[in-house]
Tab-separated table of C-alpha atoms in Angstrom:
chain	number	residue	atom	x	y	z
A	607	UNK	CA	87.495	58.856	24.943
A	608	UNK	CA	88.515	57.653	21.690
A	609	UNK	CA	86.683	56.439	18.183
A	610	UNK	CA	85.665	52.676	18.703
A	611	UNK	CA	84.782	50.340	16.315
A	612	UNK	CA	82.975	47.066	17.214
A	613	UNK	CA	81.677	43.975	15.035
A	614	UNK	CA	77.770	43.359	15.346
A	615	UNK	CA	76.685	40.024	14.496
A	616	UNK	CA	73.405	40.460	12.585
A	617	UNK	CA	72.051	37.478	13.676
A	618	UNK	CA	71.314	38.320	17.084
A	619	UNK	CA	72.452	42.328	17.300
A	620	UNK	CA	75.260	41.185	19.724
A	621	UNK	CA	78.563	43.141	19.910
A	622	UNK	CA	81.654	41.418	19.052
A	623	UNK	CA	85.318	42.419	19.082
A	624	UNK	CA	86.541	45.515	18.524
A	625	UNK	CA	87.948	46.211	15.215
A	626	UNK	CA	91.192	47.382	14.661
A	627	UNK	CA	91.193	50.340	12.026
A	628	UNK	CA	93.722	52.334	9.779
A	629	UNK	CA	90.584	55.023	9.136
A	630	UNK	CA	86.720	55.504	9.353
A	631	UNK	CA	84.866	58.261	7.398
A	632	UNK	CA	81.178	58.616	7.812
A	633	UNK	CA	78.491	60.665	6.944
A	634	UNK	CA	75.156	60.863	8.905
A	635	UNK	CA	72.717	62.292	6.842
A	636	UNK	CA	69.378	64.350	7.605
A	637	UNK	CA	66.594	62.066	6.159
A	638	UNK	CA	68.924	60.155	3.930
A	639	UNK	CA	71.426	57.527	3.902
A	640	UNK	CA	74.358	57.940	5.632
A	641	UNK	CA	77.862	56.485	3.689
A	642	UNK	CA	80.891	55.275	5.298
A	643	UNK	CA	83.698	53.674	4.249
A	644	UNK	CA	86.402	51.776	6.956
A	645	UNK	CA	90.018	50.918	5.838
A	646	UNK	CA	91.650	48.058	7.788
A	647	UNK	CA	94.792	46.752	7.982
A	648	UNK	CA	94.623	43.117	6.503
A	649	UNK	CA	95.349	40.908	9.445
A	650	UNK	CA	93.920	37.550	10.417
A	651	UNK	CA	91.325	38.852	12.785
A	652	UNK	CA	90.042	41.503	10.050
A	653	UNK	CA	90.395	38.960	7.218
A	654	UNK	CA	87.480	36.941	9.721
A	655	UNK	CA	85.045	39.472	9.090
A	656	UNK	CA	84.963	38.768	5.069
A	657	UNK	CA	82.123	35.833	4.477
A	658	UNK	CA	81.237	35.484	0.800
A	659	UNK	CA	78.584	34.237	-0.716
A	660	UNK	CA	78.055	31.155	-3.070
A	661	UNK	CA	78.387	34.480	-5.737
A	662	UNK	CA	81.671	35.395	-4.473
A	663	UNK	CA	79.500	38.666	-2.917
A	664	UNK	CA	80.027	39.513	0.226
A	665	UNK	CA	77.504	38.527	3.119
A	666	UNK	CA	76.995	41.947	4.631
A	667	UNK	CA	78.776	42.850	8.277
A	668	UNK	CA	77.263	44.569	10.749
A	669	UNK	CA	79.538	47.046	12.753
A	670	UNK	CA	78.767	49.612	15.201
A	671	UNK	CA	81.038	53.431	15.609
A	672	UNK	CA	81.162	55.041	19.165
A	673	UNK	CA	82.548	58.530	18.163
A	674	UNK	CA	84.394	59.646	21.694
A	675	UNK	CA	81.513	58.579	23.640
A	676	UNK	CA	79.099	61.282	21.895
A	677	UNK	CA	77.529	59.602	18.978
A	678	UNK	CA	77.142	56.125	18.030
A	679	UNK	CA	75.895	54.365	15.173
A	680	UNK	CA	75.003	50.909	13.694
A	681	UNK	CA	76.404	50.431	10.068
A	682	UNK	CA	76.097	47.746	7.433
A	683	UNK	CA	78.532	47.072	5.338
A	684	UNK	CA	77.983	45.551	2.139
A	685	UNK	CA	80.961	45.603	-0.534
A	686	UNK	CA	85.038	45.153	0.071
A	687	UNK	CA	88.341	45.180	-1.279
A	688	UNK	CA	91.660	43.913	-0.929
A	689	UNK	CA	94.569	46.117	-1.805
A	690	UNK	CA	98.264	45.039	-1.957
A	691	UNK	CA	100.618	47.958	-2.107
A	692	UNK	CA	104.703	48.724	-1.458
A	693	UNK	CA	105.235	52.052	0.549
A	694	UNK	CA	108.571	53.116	1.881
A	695	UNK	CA	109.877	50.352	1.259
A	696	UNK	CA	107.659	47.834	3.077
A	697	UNK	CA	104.596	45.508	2.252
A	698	UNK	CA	101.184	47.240	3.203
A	699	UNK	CA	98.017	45.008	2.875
A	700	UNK	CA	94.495	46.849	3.340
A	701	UNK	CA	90.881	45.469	3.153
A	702	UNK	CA	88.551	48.062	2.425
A	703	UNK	CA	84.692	47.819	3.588
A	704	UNK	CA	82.158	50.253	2.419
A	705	UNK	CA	78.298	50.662	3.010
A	706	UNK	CA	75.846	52.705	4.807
A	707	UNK	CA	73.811	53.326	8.373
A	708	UNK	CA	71.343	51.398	8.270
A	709	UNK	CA	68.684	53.751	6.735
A	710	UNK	CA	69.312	52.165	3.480
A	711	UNK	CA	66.513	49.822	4.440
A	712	UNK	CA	64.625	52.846	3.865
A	713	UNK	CA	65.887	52.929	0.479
A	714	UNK	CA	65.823	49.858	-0.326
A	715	UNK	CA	61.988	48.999	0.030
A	716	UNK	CA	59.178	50.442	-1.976
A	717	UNK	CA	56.110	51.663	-0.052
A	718	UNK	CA	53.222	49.123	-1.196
A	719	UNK	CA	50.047	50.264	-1.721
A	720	UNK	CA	49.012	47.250	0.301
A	721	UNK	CA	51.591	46.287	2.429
A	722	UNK	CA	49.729	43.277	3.900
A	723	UNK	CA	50.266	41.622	0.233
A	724	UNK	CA	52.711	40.831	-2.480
A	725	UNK	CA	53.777	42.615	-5.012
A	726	UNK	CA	52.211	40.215	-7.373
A	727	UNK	CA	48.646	40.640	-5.379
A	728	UNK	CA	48.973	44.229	-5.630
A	729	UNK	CA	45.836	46.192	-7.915
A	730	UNK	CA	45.892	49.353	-9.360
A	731	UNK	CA	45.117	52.078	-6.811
A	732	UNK	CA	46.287	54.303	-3.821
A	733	UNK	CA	46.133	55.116	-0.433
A	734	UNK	CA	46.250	58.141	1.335
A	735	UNK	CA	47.321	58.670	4.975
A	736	UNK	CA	46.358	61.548	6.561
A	737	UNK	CA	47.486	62.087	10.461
A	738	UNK	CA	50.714	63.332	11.861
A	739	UNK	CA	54.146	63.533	10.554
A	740	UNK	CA	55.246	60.804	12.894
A	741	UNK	CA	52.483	58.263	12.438
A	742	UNK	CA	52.202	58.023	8.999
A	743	UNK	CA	56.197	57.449	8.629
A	744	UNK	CA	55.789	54.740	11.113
A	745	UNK	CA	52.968	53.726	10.324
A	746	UNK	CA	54.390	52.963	6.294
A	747	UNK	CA	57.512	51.673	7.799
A	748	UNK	CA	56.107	49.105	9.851
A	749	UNK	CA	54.210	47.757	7.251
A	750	UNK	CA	56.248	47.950	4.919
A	751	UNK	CA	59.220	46.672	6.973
A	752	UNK	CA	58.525	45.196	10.414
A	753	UNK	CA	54.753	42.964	9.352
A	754	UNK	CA	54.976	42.778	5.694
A	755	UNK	CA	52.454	40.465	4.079
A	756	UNK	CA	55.659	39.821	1.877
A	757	UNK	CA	57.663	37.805	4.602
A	758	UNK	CA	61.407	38.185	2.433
A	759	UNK	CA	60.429	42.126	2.908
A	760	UNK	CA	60.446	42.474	6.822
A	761	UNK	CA	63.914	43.127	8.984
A	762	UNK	CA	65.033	40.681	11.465
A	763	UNK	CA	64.953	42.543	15.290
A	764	UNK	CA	64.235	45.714	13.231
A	765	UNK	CA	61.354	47.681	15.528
A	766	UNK	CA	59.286	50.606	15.500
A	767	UNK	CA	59.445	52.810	18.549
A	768	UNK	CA	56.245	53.891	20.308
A	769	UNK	CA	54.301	56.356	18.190
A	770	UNK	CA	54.465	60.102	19.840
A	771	UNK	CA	51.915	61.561	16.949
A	772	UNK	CA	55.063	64.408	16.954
A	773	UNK	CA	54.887	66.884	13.855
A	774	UNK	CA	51.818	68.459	12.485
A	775	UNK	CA	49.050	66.796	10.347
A	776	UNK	CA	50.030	65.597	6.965
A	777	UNK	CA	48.430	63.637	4.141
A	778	UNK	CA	50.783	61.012	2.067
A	779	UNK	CA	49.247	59.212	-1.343
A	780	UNK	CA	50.735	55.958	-1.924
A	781	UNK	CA	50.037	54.738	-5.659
A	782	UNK	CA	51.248	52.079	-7.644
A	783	UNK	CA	55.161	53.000	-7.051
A	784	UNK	CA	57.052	54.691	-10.551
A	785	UNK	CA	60.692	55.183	-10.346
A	786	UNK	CA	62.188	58.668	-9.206
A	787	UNK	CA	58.815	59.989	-9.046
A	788	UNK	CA	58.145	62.879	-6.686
A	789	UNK	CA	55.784	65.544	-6.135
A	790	UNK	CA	55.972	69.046	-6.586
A	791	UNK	CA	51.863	69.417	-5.390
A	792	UNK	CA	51.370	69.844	-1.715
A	793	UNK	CA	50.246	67.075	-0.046
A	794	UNK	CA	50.229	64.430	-3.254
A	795	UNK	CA	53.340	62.598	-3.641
A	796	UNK	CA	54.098	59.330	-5.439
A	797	UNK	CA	57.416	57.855	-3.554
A	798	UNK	CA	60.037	55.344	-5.474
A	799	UNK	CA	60.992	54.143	-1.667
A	800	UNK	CA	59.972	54.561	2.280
A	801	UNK	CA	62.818	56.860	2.390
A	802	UNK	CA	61.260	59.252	-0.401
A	803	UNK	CA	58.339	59.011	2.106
A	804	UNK	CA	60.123	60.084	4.495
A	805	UNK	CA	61.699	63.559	2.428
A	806	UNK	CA	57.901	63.882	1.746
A	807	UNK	CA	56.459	64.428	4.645
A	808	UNK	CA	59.399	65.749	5.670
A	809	UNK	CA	58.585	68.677	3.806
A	810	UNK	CA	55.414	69.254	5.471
A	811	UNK	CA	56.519	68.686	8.643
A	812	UNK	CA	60.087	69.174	9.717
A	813	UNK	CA	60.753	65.827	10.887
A	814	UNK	CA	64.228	63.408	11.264
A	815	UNK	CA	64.113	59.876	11.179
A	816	UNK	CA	67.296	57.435	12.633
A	817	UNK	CA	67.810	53.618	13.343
A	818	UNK	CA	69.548	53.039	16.181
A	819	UNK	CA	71.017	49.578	17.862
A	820	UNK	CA	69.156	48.509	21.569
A	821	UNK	CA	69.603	45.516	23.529
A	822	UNK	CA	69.291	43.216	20.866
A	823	UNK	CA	67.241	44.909	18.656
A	824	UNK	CA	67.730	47.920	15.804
A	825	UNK	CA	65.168	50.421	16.695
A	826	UNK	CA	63.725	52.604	13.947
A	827	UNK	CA	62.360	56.232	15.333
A	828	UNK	CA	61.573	59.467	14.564
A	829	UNK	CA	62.694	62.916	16.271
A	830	UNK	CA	62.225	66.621	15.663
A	831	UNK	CA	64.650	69.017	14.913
A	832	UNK	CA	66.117	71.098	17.969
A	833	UNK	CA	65.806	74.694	17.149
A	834	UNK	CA	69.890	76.238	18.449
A	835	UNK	CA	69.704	79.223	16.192
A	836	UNK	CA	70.415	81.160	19.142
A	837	UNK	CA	72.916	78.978	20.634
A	838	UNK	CA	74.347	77.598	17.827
A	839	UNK	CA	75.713	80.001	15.947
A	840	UNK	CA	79.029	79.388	13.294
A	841	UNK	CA	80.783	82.978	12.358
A	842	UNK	CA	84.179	84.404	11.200
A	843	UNK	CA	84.486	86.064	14.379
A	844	UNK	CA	84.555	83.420	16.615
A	845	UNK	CA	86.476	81.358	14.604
A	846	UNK	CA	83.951	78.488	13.080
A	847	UNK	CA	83.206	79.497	10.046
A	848	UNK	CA	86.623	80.452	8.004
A	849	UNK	CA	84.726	80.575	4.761
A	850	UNK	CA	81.424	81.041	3.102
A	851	UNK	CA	80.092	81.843	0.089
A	852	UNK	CA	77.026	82.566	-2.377
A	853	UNK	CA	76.641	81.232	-5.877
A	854	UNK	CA	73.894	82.100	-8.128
A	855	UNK	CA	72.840	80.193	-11.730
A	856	UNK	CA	69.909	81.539	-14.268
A	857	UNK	CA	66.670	79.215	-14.656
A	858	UNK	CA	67.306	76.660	-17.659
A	859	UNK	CA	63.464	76.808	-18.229
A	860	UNK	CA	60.866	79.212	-16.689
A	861	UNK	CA	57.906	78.991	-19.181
A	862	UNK	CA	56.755	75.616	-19.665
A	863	UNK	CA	54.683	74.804	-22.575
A	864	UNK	CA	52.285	71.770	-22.209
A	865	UNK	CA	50.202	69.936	-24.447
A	866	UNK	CA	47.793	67.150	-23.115
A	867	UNK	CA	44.583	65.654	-23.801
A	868	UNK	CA	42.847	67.032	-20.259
A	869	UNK	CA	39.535	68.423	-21.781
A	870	UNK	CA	39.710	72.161	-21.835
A	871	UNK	CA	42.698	72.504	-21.387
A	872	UNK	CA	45.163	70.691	-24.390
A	873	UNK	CA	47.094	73.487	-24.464
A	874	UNK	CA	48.286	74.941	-20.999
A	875	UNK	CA	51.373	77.329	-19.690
A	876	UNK	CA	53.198	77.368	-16.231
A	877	UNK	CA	55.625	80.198	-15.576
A	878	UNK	CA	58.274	80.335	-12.957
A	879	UNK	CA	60.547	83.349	-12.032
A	880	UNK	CA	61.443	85.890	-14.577
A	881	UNK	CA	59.297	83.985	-17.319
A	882	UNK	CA	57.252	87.856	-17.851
A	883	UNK	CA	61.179	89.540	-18.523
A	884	UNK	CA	61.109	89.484	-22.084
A	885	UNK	CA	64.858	89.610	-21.764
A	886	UNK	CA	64.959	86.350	-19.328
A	887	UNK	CA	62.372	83.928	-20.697
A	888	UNK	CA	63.233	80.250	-21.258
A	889	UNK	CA	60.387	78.356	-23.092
A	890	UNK	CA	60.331	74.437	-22.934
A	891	UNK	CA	57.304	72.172	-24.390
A	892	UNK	CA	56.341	69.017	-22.097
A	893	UNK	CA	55.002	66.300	-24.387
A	894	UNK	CA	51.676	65.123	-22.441
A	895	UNK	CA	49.738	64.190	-25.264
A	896	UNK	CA	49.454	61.082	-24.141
A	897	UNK	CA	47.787	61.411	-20.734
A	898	UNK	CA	43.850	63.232	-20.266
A	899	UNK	CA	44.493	63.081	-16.212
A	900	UNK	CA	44.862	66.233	-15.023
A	901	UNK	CA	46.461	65.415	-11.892
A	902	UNK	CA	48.887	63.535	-13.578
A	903	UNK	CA	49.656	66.643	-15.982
A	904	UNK	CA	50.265	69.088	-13.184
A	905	UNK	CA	52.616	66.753	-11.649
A	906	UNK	CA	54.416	66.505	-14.562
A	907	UNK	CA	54.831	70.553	-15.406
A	908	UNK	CA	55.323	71.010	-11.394
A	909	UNK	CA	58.482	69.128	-12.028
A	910	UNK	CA	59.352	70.981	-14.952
A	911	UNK	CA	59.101	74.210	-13.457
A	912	UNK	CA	61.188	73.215	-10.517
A	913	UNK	CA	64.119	71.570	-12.564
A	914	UNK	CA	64.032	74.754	-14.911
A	915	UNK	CA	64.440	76.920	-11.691
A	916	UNK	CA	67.406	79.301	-11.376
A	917	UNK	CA	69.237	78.146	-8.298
A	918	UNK	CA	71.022	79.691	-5.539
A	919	UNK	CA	73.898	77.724	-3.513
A	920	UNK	CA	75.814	78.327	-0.193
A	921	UNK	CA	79.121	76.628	0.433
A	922	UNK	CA	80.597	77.182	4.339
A	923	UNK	CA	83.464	75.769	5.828
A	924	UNK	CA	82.926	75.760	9.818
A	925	UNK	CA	84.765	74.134	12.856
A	926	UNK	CA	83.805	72.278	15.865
A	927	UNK	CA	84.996	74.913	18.756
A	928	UNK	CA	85.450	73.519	22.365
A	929	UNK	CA	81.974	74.921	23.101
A	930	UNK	CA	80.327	74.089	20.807
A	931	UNK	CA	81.142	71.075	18.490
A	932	UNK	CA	79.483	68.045	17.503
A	933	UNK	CA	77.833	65.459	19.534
A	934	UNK	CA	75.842	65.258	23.629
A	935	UNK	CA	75.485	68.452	25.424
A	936	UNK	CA	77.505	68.548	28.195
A	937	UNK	CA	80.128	70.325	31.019
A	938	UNK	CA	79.163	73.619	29.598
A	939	UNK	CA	79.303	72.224	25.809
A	940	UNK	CA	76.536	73.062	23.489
A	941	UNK	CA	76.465	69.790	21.268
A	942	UNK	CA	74.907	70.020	17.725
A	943	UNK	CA	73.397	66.909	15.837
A	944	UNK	CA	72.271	66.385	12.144
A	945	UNK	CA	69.056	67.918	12.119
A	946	UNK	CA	69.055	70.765	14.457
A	947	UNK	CA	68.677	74.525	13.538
A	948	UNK	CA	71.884	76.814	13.828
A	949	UNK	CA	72.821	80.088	12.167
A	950	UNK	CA	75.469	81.129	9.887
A	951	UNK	CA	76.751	84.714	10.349
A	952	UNK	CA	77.875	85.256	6.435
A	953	UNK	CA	78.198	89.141	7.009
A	954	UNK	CA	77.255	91.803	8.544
A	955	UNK	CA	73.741	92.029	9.522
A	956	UNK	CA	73.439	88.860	7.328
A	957	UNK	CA	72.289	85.587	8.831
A	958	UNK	CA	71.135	82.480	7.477
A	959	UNK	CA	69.053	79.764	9.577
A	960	UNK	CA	68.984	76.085	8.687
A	961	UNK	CA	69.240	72.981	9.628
A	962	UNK	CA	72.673	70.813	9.751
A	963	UNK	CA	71.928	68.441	7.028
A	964	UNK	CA	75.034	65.852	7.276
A	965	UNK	CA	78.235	65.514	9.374
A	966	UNK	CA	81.047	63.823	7.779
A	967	UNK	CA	83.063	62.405	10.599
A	968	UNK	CA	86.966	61.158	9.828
A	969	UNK	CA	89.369	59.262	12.078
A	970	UNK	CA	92.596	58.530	10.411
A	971	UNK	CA	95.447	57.053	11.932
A	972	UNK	CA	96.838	56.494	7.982
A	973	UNK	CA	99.725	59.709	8.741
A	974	UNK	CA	102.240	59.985	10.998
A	975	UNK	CA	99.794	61.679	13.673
A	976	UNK	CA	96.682	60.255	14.563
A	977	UNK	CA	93.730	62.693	13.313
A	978	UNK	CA	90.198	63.230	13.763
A	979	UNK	CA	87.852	65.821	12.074
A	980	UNK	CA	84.252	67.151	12.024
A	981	UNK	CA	82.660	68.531	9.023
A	982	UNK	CA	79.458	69.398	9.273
A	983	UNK	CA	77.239	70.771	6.349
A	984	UNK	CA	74.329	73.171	6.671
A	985	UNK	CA	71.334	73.792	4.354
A	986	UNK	CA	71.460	71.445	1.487
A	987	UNK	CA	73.060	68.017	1.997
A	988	UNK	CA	74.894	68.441	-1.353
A	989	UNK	CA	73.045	65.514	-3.272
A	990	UNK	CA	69.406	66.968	-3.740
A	991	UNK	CA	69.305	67.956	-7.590
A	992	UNK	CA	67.330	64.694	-7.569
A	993	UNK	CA	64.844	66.470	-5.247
A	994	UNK	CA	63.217	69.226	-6.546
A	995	UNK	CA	60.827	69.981	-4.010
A	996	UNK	CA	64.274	70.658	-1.735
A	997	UNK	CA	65.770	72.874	-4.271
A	998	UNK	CA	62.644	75.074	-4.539
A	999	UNK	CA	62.406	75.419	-1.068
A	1000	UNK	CA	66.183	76.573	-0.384
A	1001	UNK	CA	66.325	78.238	-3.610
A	1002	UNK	CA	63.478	80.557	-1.928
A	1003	UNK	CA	65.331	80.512	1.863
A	1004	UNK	CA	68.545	81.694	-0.439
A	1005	UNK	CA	67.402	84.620	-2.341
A	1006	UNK	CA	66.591	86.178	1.142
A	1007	UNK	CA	70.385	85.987	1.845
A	1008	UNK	CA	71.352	87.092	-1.340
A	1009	UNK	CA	68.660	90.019	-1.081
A	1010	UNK	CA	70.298	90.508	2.276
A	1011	UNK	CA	73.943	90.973	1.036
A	1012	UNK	CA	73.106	93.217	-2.019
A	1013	UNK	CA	71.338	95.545	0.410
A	1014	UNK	CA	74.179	95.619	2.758
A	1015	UNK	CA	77.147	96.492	0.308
């Protein structure tokens, strides 16, 4: 088998020619959008797939990647360039496209309080949703995206897979949207997008989300994470996992000073780690003076407390092995996908369990030797300082390890 790259025409989900290609690099990403960016040599038949816009912009291109027959995904690209360059003596012409899977319509739509409105109809108020992981993401998606009241909000052939009720039971508030809010209180969250929704209940219930393209349709669904800690399993000694290591940073706050107008309580105090070590406290006052909601107020100093945290990072390097690499199980191959559970041997008698959070896939036929590489990235996805709820949560899974590795020196 071999990397294949196909045109899909978005107005029917149809597969058109295949696309010649100088290099592909794409990410798939657990619960978030997945980046890729395709260079091209600039020929006549890639120069067709370039369609501005009365703005010069360019009219997004659908495109689909078959990754050796293992893995394929539906992409969307949205932005290009041209670029004109001499090397080795000879004329080299390259269009560039770059964009995303197509979770970023995820991203790119707020969850309405009332999805059956507009945004101008909507009132002041929220919503809560209380059922299992996989209903209420589906649920908000295909309201939000498939039968919109708003009809410039819904997808074209974008649909919502039967609901399984997989996951355990969550609750999801949906207020009047504010931007990059999140929730550091269990089971009240305030989302910016459907895919902050989705990292939401996420974190009550380990769930995945994907879009993927059917017969004519893109099919948005939602799938648990496959638990290969014991057959998945990356270490020095078999050769998949040539380096790892720990970092560890102080907190930047860990006694947070608030003062509000909530009755009884104008002046209040939230403490993280190491905010009783005389030696180690950080103090940091939160303006609320403005808000008497208390609900509000503990969001707020949640936040604070998390951002303030001392972190704790792992960096790996690992290696697809014949037996187990990336992609469909197979003729005695254990395949791994973003998502599932595998372990890390870091030392001795030191493991760490998580899930693979992204896979950065490369084909590059730029060299003199036609390449392909598999990088896949396990615990945090590398992007969630945005997301404090993730950072607590592996900050917490990494002091184990580091706990671990002290004890066995």
């Amino acid at each position: 088998m071999a990397v294949l790259i196909e045109e899909l025409r978005l107005s029917d989900l149809s597969r058109g020619r295949p696309v010649t290609f100088r290099k592909i690099d794409l990410t798939p990403t657990w619960n978030q959008v997945g980046p890729f960016v395709l260079e091209m040599p600039a020929n006549e038949r890639n120069w067709e797939l370039i369609q501005l816009d009365g703005n010069g912009d360019l009219i997004p291109v659908g495109l689909t990647v078959n990754w050796n027959g293992v893995y394929e995904v539906p992409l969307l690209a949205e932005d290009w360039s041209f670029k004109r360059a001499l090397t080795d003596g000879r004329i080299e012409e390259t269009l560039t496209l770059t964009g995303s899977d197509f979770l970023s319509l995820l991203a790119n739509r707020i969850a309405y309080p009332d999805p059956t409105k507009a945004w101008t109809a909507q009132t002041t108020g929220s919503v809560t949703y209380t059922d299992a992981a996989e209903t209420v993401i589906k649920t908000l998606v295909s309201a939000n995206v498939v039968t919109a009241g708003d009809t410039s909000r819904r997808v074209p052939l974008l649909t919502v897979a039967p609901d399984q009720k997989r996951g355990s039971t969550v609750t999801y508030k949906v207020t009047t949207p504010q931007p990059e809010a999140s929730s550091d209180t269990e089971n009240v969250t305030v989302a910016a997008s459907l895919m902050d929704m989705v990292r939401a209940v996420d974190a009550q219930s380990r769930i995945g989300v994907e879009i993927t393209l059917g017969a004519g349709e893109l099919i948005f669904d939602c799938y648990e994470p496959r638990d290969l800690s014991e057959k998945a399993v990356f270490s020095a000694e078999l050769g998949n996992l040539p380096e790892a290591s720990l970092t560890v940073s102080p907190p930047t706050a860990n006694a947070i000073l608030v003062q509000s107008k909530v009755s009884g309580s104008t002046f209040s105090q939230a403490t993280g780690a190491l905010a009783t070590n005389p030696w180690r406290r950080i103090e940091q006052f939160l303006d609320q003076s403005s808000t008497d909601t208390a609900t509000d107020v503990n969001l707020a100093t949640g936040q604070a407390v998390a951002a303030g945290a001392g972190k704790v990072g792992i960096t790996v390097t690992v290696v697809d092995l014949p037996r187990l690499r990336f992609g469909a199980d197979g003729d005695g191959v254990q395949g791994y996908r973003v998502g599932d559970i595998v372990t890390l041997d870091i030392r001795d008698g030191v493991t760490y369990t998580d899930v693979i959070s992204k896979v950065q896939l490369v084909a590059d036929a730029t060299g003199d030797t036609y390449t392909e590489t598999v990088t896949p990235t396990i615990g945090t996805a590398g992007d969630e300082s945005t997301d404090q709820t993730i950072n607590s949560k592996l900050s917490a899974q990494l002091r184990r390890v580091e706990k671990a590795l002290r004890g066995s020196i």
